[in-house]
XYZ file of N, CA and C in Angstrom:
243
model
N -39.980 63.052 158.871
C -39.193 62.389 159.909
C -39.841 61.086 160.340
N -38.633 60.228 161.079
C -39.838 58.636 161.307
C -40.678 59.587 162.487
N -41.699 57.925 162.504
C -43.263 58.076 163.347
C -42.708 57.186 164.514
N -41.594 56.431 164.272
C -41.273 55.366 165.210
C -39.808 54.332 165.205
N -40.002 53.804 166.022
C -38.265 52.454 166.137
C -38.263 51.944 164.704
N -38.824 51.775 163.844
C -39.372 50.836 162.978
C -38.894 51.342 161.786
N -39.581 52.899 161.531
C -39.373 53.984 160.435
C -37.090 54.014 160.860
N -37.295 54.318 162.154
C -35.944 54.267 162.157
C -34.969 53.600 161.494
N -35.432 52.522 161.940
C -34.522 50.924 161.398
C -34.838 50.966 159.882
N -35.885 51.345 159.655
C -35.766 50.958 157.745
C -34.803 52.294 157.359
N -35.043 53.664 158.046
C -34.065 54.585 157.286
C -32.500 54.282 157.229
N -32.239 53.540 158.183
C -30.747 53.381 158.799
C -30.338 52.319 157.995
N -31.187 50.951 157.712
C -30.941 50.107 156.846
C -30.939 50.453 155.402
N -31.472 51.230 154.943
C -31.713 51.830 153.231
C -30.069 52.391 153.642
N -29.463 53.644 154.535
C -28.072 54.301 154.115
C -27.190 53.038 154.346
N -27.454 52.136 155.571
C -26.267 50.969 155.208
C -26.331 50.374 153.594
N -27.362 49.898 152.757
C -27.257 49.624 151.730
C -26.209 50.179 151.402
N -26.340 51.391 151.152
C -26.189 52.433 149.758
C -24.427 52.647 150.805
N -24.396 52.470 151.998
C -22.978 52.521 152.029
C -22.335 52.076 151.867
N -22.700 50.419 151.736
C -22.033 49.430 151.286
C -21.765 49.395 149.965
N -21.926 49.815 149.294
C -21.775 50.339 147.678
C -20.202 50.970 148.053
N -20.092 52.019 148.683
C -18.323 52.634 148.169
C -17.551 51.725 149.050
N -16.207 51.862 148.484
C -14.773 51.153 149.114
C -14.822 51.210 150.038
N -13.879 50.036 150.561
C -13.720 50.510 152.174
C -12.900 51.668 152.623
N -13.736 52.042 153.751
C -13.070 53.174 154.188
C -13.574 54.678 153.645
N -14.349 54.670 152.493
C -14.309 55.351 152.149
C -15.313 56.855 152.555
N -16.381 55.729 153.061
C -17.677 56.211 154.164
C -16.652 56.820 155.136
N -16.161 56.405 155.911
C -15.339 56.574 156.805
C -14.690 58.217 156.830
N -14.162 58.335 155.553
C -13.543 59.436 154.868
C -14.505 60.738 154.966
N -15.426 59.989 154.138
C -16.525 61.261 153.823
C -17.215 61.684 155.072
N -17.202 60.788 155.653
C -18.426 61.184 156.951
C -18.366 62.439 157.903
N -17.003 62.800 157.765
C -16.791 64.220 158.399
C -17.234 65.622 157.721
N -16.285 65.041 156.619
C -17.162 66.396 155.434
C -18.343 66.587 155.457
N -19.536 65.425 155.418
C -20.464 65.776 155.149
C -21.227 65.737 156.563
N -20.835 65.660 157.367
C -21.214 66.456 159.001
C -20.565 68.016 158.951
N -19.486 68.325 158.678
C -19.481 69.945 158.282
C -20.086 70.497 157.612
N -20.141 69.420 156.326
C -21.560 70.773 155.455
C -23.213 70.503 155.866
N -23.573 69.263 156.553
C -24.639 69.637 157.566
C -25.107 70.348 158.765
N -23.392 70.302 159.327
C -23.471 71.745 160.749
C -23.776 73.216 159.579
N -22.869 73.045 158.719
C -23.000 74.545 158.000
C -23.544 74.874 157.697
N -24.675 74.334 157.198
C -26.186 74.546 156.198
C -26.865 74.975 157.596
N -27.356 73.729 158.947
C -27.625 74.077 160.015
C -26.910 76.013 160.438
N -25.939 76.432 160.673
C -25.307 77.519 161.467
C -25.923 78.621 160.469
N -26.086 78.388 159.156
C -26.574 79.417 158.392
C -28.266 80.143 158.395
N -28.951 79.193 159.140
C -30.058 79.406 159.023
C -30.345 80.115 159.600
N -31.601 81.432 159.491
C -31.813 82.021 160.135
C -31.922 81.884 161.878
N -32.411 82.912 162.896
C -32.389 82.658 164.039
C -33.832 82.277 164.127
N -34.845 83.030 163.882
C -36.072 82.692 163.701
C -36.790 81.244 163.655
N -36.080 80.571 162.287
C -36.598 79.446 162.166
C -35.597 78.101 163.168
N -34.211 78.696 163.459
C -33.941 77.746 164.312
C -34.268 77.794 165.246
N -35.183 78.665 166.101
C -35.965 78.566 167.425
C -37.441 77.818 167.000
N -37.659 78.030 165.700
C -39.210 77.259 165.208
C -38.888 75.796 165.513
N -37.550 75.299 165.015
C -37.177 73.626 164.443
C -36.659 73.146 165.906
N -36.384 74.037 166.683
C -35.918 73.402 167.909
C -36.446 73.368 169.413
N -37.528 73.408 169.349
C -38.844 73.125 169.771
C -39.337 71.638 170.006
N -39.322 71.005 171.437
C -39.667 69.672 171.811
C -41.053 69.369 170.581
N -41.570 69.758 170.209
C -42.809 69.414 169.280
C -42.381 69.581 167.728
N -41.013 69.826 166.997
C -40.677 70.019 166.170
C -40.345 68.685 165.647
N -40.927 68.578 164.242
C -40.286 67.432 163.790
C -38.888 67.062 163.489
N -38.303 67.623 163.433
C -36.856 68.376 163.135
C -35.949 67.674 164.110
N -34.920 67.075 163.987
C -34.046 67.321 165.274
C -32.570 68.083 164.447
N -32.075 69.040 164.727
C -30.979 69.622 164.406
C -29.968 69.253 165.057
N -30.152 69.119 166.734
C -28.806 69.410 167.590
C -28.476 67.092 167.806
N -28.061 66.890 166.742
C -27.840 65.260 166.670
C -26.021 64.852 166.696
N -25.382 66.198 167.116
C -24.105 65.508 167.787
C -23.899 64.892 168.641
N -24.919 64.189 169.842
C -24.971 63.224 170.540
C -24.653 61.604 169.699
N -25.883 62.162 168.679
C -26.243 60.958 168.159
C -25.088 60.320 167.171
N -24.658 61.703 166.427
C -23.576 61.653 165.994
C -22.351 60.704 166.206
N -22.295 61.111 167.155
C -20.418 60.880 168.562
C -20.854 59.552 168.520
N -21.840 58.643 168.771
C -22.191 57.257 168.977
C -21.518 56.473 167.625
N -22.221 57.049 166.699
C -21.373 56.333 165.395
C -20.048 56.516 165.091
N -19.656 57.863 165.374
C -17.942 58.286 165.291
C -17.464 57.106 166.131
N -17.723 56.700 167.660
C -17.212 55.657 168.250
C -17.263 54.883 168.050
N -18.152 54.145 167.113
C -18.156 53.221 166.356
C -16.883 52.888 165.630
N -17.255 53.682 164.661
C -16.398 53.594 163.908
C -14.860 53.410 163.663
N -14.354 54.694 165.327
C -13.028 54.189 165.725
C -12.647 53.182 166.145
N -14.079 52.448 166.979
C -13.753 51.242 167.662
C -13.236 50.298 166.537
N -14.111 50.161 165.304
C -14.358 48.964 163.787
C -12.726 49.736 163.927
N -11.911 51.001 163.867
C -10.818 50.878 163.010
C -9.801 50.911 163.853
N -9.680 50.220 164.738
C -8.969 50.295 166.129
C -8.073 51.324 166.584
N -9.155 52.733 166.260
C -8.204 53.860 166.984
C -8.690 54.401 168.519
């Protein structure tokens, strides 16, 4: 996981690359699916280790539908819905 603002910005800039690669819209498309099969993989995991990963000292962050919803609004905003 990043160490900092910095690690952030380079991870976020490497997926804009690589998003800019498919059609338009097409990110757009996928981005739900593949937030369901990341909640799903997440909901499957044992109980055990999701009390290990969700732990203020865990490197982990799982619960990122905050962070999520920020870009979804984005995004509606870019597609004027």
């Amino acid at each position: 996981p990043p160490e900092d603002d910095y690690e952030v910005e380079a991870y976020n800039a490497a997926a804009h690359r690589l998003a800019r690669l498919l059609p338009p819209g097409q990110a757009a498309r996928l981005a739900p699916a593949a937030a369901e099969a990341v909640d799903g993989r997440i909901a499957a995991l044992p109980e055990d280790l999701l009390d290990r990963l969700s732990g203020d000292d865990s490197p982990v962050n799982l619960w990122r539908a905050a962070h999520r919803g920020e870009h979804v609004d984005e995004l509606e905003r870019l597609l004027g819905r």
